[in-house]
Coordinates of C-alpha atoms in Angstrom, one line a residue:
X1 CA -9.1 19.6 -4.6
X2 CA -5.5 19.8 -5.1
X3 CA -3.1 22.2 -5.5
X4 CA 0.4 21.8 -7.0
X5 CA 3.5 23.2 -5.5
X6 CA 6.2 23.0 -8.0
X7 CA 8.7 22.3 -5.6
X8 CA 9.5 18.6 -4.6
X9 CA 9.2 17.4 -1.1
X10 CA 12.7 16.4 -1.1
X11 CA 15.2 18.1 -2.5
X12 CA 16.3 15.3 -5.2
X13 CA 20.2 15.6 -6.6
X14 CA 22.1 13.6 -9.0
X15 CA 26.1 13.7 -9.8
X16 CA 25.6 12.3 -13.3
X17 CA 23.6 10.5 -15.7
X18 CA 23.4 6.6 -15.0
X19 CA 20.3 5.0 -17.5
X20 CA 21.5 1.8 -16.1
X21 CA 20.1 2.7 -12.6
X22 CA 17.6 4.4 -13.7
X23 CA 16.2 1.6 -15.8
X24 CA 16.0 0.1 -12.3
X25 CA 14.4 3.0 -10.3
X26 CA 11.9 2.6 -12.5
X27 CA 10.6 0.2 -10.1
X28 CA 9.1 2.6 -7.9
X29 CA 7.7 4.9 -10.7
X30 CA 5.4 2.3 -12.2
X31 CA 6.1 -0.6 -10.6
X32 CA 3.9 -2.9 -8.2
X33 CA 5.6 -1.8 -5.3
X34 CA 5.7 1.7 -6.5
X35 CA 4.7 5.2 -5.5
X36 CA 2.0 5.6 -7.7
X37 CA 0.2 1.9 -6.8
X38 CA 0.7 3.4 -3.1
X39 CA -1.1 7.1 -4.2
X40 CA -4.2 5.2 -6.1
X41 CA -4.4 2.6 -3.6
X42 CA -4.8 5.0 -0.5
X43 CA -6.6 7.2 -2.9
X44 CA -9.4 4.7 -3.4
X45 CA -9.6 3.2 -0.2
X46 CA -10.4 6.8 1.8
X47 CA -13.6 7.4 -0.8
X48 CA -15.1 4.0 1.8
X49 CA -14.4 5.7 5.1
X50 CA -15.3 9.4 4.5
X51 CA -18.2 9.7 6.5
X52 CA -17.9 7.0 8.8
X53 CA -14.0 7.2 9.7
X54 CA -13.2 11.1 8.9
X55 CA -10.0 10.7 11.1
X56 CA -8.9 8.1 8.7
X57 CA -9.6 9.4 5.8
X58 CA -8.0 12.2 6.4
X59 CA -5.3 10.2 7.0
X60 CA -5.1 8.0 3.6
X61 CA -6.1 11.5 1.9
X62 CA -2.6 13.0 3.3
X63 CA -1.1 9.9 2.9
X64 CA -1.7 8.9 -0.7
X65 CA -1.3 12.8 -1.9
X66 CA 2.7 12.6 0.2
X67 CA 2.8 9.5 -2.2
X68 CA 2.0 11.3 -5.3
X69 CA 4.8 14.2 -4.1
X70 CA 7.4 11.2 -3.9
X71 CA 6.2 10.0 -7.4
X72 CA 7.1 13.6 -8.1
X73 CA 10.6 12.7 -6.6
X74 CA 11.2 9.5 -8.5
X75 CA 10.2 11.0 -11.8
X76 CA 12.4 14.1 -11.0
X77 CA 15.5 11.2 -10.2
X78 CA 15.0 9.3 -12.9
X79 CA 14.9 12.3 -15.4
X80 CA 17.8 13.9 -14.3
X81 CA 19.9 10.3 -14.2
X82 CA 18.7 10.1 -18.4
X83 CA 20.4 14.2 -19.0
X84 CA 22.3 13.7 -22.1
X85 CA 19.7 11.0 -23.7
X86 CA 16.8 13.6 -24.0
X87 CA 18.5 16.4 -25.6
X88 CA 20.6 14.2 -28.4
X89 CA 17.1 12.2 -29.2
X90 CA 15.9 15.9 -29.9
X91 CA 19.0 16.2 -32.6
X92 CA 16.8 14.5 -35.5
X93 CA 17.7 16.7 -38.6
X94 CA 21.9 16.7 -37.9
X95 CA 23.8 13.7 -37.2
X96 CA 26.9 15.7 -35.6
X97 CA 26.2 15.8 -32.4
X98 CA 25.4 12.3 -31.8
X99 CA 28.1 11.2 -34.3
X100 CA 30.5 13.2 -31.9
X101 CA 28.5 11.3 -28.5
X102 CA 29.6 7.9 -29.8
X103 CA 33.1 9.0 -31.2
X104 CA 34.9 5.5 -30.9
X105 CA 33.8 1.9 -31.0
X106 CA 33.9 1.9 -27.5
X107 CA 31.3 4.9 -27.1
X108 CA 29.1 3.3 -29.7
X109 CA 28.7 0.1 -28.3
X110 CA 27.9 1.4 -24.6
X111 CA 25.3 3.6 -26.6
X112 CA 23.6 0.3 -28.1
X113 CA 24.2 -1.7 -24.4
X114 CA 22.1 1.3 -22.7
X115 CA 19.3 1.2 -25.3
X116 CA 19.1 -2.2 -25.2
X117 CA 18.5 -2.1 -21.4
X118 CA 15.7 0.1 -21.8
X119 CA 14.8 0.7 -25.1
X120 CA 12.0 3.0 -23.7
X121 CA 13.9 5.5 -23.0
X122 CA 15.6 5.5 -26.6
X123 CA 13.0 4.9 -28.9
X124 CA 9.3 5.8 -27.3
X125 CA 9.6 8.1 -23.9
X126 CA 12.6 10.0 -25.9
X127 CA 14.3 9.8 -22.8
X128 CA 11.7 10.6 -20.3
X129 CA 10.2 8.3 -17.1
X130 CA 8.0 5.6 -18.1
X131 CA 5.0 4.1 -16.2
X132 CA 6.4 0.7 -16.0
X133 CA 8.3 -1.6 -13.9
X134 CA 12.1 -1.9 -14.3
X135 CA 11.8 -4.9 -17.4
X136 CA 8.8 -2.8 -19.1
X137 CA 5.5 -3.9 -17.8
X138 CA 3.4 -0.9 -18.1
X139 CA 1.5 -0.4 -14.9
X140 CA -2.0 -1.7 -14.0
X141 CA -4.3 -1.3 -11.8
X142 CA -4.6 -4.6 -10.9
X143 CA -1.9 -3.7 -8.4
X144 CA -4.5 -1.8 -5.8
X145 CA -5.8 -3.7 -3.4
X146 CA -9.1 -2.4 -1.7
X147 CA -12.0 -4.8 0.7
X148 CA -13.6 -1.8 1.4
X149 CA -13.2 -2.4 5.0
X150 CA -11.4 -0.2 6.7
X151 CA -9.4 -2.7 9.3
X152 CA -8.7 -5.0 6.3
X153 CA -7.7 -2.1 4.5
X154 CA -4.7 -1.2 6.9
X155 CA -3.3 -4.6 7.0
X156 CA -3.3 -4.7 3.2
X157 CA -1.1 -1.4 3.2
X158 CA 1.3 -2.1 6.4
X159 CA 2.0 -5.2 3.5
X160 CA 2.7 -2.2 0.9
X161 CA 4.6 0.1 2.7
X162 CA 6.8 -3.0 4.1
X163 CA 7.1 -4.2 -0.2
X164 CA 7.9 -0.9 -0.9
X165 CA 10.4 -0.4 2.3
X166 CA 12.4 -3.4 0.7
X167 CA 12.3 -2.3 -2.8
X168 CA 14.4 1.2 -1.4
X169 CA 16.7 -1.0 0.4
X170 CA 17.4 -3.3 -2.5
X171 CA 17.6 0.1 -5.0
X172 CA 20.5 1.3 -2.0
X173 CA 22.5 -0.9 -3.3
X174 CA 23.2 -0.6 -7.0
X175 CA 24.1 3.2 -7.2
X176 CA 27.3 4.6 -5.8
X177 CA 26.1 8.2 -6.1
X178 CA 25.8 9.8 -3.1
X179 CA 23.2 12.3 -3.9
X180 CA 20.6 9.8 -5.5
X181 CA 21.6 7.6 -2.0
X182 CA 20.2 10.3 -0.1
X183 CA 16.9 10.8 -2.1
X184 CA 16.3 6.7 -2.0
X185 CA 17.0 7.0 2.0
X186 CA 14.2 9.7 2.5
X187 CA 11.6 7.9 0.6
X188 CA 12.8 4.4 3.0
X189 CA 12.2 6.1 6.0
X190 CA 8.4 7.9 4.3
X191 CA 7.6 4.2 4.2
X192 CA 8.4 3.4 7.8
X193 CA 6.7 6.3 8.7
X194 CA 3.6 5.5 6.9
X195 CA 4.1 2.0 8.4
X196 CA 3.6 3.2 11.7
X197 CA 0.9 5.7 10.5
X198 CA -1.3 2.7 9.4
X199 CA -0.6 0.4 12.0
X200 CA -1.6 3.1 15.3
X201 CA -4.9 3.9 12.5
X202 CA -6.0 0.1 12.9
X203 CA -5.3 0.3 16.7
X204 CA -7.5 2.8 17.0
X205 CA -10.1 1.3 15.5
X206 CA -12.3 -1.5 18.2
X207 CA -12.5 -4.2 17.7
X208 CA -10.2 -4.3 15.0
X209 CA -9.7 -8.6 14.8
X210 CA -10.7 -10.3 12.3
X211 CA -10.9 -8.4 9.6
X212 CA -14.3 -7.9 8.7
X213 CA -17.5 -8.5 10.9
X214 CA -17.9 -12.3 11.2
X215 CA -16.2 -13.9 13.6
X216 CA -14.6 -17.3 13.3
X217 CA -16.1 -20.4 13.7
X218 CA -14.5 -22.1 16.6
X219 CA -13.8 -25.5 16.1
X220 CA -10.9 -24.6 14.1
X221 CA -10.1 -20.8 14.9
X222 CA -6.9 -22.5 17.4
X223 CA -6.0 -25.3 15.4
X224 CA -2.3 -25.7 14.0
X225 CA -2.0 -28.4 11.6
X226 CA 1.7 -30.1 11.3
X227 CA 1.7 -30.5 7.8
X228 CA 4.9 -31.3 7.0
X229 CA 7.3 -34.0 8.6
X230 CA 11.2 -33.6 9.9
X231 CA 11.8 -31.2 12.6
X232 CA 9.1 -29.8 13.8
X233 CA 9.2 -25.8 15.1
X234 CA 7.3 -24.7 18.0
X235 CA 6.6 -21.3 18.6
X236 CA 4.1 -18.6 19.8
X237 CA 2.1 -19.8 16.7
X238 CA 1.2 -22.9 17.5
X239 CA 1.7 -23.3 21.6
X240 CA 0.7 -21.0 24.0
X241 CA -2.1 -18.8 23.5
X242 CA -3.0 -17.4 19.9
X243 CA -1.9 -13.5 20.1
X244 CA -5.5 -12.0 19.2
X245 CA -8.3 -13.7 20.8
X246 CA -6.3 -15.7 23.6
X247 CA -7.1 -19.1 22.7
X248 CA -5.1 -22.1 23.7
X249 CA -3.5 -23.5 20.1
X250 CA -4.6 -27.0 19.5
X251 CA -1.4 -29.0 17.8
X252 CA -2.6 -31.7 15.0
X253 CA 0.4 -33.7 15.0
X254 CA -1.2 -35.9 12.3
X255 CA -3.9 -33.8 10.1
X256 CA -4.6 -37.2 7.8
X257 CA -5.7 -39.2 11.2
X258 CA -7.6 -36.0 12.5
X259 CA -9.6 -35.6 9.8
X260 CA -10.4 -39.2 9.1
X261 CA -11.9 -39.6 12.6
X262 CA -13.9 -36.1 12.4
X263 CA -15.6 -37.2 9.2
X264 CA -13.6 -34.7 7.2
X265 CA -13.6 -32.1 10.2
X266 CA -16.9 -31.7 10.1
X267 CA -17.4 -33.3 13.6
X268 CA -14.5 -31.6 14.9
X269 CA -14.9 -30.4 18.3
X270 CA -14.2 -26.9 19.8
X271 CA -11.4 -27.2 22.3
X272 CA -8.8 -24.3 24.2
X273 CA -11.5 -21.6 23.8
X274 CA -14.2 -20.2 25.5
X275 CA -15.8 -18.9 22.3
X276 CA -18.9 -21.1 21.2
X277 CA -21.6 -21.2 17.9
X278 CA -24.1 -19.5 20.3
X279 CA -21.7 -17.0 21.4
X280 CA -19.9 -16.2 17.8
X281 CA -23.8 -16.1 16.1
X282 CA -24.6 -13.4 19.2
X283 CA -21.2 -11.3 18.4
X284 CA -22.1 -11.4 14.8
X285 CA -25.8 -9.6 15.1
X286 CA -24.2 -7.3 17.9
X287 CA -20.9 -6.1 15.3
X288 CA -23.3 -6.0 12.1
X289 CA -25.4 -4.0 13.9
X290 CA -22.9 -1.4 14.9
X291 CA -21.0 -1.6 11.9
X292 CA -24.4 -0.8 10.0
X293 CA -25.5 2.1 12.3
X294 CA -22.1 3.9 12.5
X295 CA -22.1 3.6 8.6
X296 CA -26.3 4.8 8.0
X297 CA -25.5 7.6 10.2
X298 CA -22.5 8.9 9.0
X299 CA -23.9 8.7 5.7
X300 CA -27.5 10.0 6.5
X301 CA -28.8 13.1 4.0
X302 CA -28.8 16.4 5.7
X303 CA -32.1 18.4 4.7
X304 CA -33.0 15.9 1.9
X305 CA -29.7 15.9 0.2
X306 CA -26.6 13.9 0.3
X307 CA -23.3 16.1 0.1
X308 CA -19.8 15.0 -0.5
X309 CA -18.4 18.1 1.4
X310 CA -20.0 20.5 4.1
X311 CA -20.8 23.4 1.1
X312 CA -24.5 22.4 1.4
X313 CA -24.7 22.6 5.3
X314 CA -23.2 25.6 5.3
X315 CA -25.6 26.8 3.3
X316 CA -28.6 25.9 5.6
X317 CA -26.9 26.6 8.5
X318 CA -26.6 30.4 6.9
X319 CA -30.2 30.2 5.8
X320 CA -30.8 29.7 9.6
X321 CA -29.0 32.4 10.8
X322 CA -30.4 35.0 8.2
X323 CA -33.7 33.9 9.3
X324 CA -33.2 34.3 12.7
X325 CA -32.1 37.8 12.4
X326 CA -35.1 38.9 10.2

């Protein structure tokens, strides 16, 4: 259920009309990066985890409806940078006021420039927000991104919040007006803030590495392979011990050799870690198993029937009670 509040979130200002940037802000109105990829693809991922992770879906529910509220923003933005283009589209049955709009060669041509960097918002939208990216890719939802697993879930939108964090940061600078500066700022810092959000939900959840439920085979779990020659890095990725599961890394200076003596890595042996086929086949059972029951029992009917929301318990529950006081 939602419910509208016709106020924004943020209180979004503008000092004048600029198409030019608002062509660009577009971006984050129907962009890949945007606000509405971020609302549908929170949106979708809670339906997964409703009965089996309530805290998180509560989560992505609040989360993805803030992101529809700073859709709400962007639109709002973007319609007030476009004042002036709106209202002399409108003037289709006298020429005068537009005539007097582009009085001078000068005032013409910027006219044609600005339509020509969005024609949208000239000829089709009549001078309203589109829902495309800045060059006028209408958006798709091919841009969510979903495994239906809730760790792998998180990671995928720590990546979007970070893609949209950047997008605000590049948007920062190409305006000089301070007011639309202060809107893009708040809708940064929502993305940090949601950055953090997500990353604490997937801590909470144990284990939480890999992704998924089978583990990794291995043989090749703390492998680094140098696969390019010059000068060679090292870091905590390929020396030391690998930062989730505490395995030495293994450094392959020379993959070609290493997999010509394994027979293609197929005899490759299982080195730096106490992890073994017996052990990884034993954790695999032991994390489906938990997986599966946490899921069937979050998601087992109550009285025969299975309910979205707690209407038909309360129900029962009140049948109960009535009952009991007969």
């Amino acid at each position: 259920m939602f419910h509208h509040v016709k106020e924004l979130q943020f209180n979004a200002r503008v000092s004048k009309p600029d198409v030019r940037f608002a062509k660009l802000l577009l971006e984050q109105f129907g962009g890949p990066n945007g606000e509405l990829k971020a609302a549908m693809q929170y949106f979708v991922q809670a339906f997964g985890c409703r009965k089996a992770y309530p805290a998180e879906y509560d989560m992505l529910m609040d989360i993805a409806t803030e992101e529809f509220s700073h859709l709400e923003i962007v639109g709002a933005t973007i319609q007030m940078l476009l004042t002036g283009v709106n209202g002399e589209l409108k003037n289709a049955a006298d020429e005068s006021d537009l005539t007097k709009m582009l009085d001078g060669t000068a005032a013409k041509e910027t006219y044609i420039n600005d339509a020509m960097i969005n024609p949208h918002f000239f000829l089709v939208s009549g001078g309203t927000p589109t829902l495309t990216d800045s060059v006028g890719n209408p958006w798709s939802a091919s841009y969510i991104m979903g495994m239906g697993d809730l760790t792998a879930d998180l990671r995928l939108n720590v990546g979007a919040e970070t893609s949209a964090k950047m997008v605000y940061e590049n948007l920062l600078k190409f305006t000089d007006d301070v007011y639309v500066k202060e809107s893009l700022r708040y809708l940064m810092t929502r993305e940090v803030a949601h950055f953090q959000m997500f990353q604490a939900a997937l801590e909470n959840i144990k284990p939480n590495f890999p992704p998924g439920i089978l583990q990794s085979d291995p043989r090749y779990s703390n492998k680094y392979f140098n696969m390019s020659k010059g000068n060679d890095f090292k870091g905590p990725w390929n020396e030391g011990k690998s930062p989730e599961m505490g395995e030495d890394w293994q450094f392959i200076d020379n993959p070609q050799q290493r997999v010509e003596d394994t027979n293609g890595l197929l005899d490759e042996e299982a080195k730096g870690t106490d992890r073994t086929e017996k052990s990884v086949q034993k954790d695999n059972k032991t994390l489906s198993k938990e997986r599966k029951e946490k899921v069937e029992k979050a998601n087992k009917p109550e009285n025969g029937v299975m309910s979205w929301s707690v209407y038909e318990e309360q129900v029962e529950a009140q049948k109960n009670n009535d009952n009991k006081n007969k």
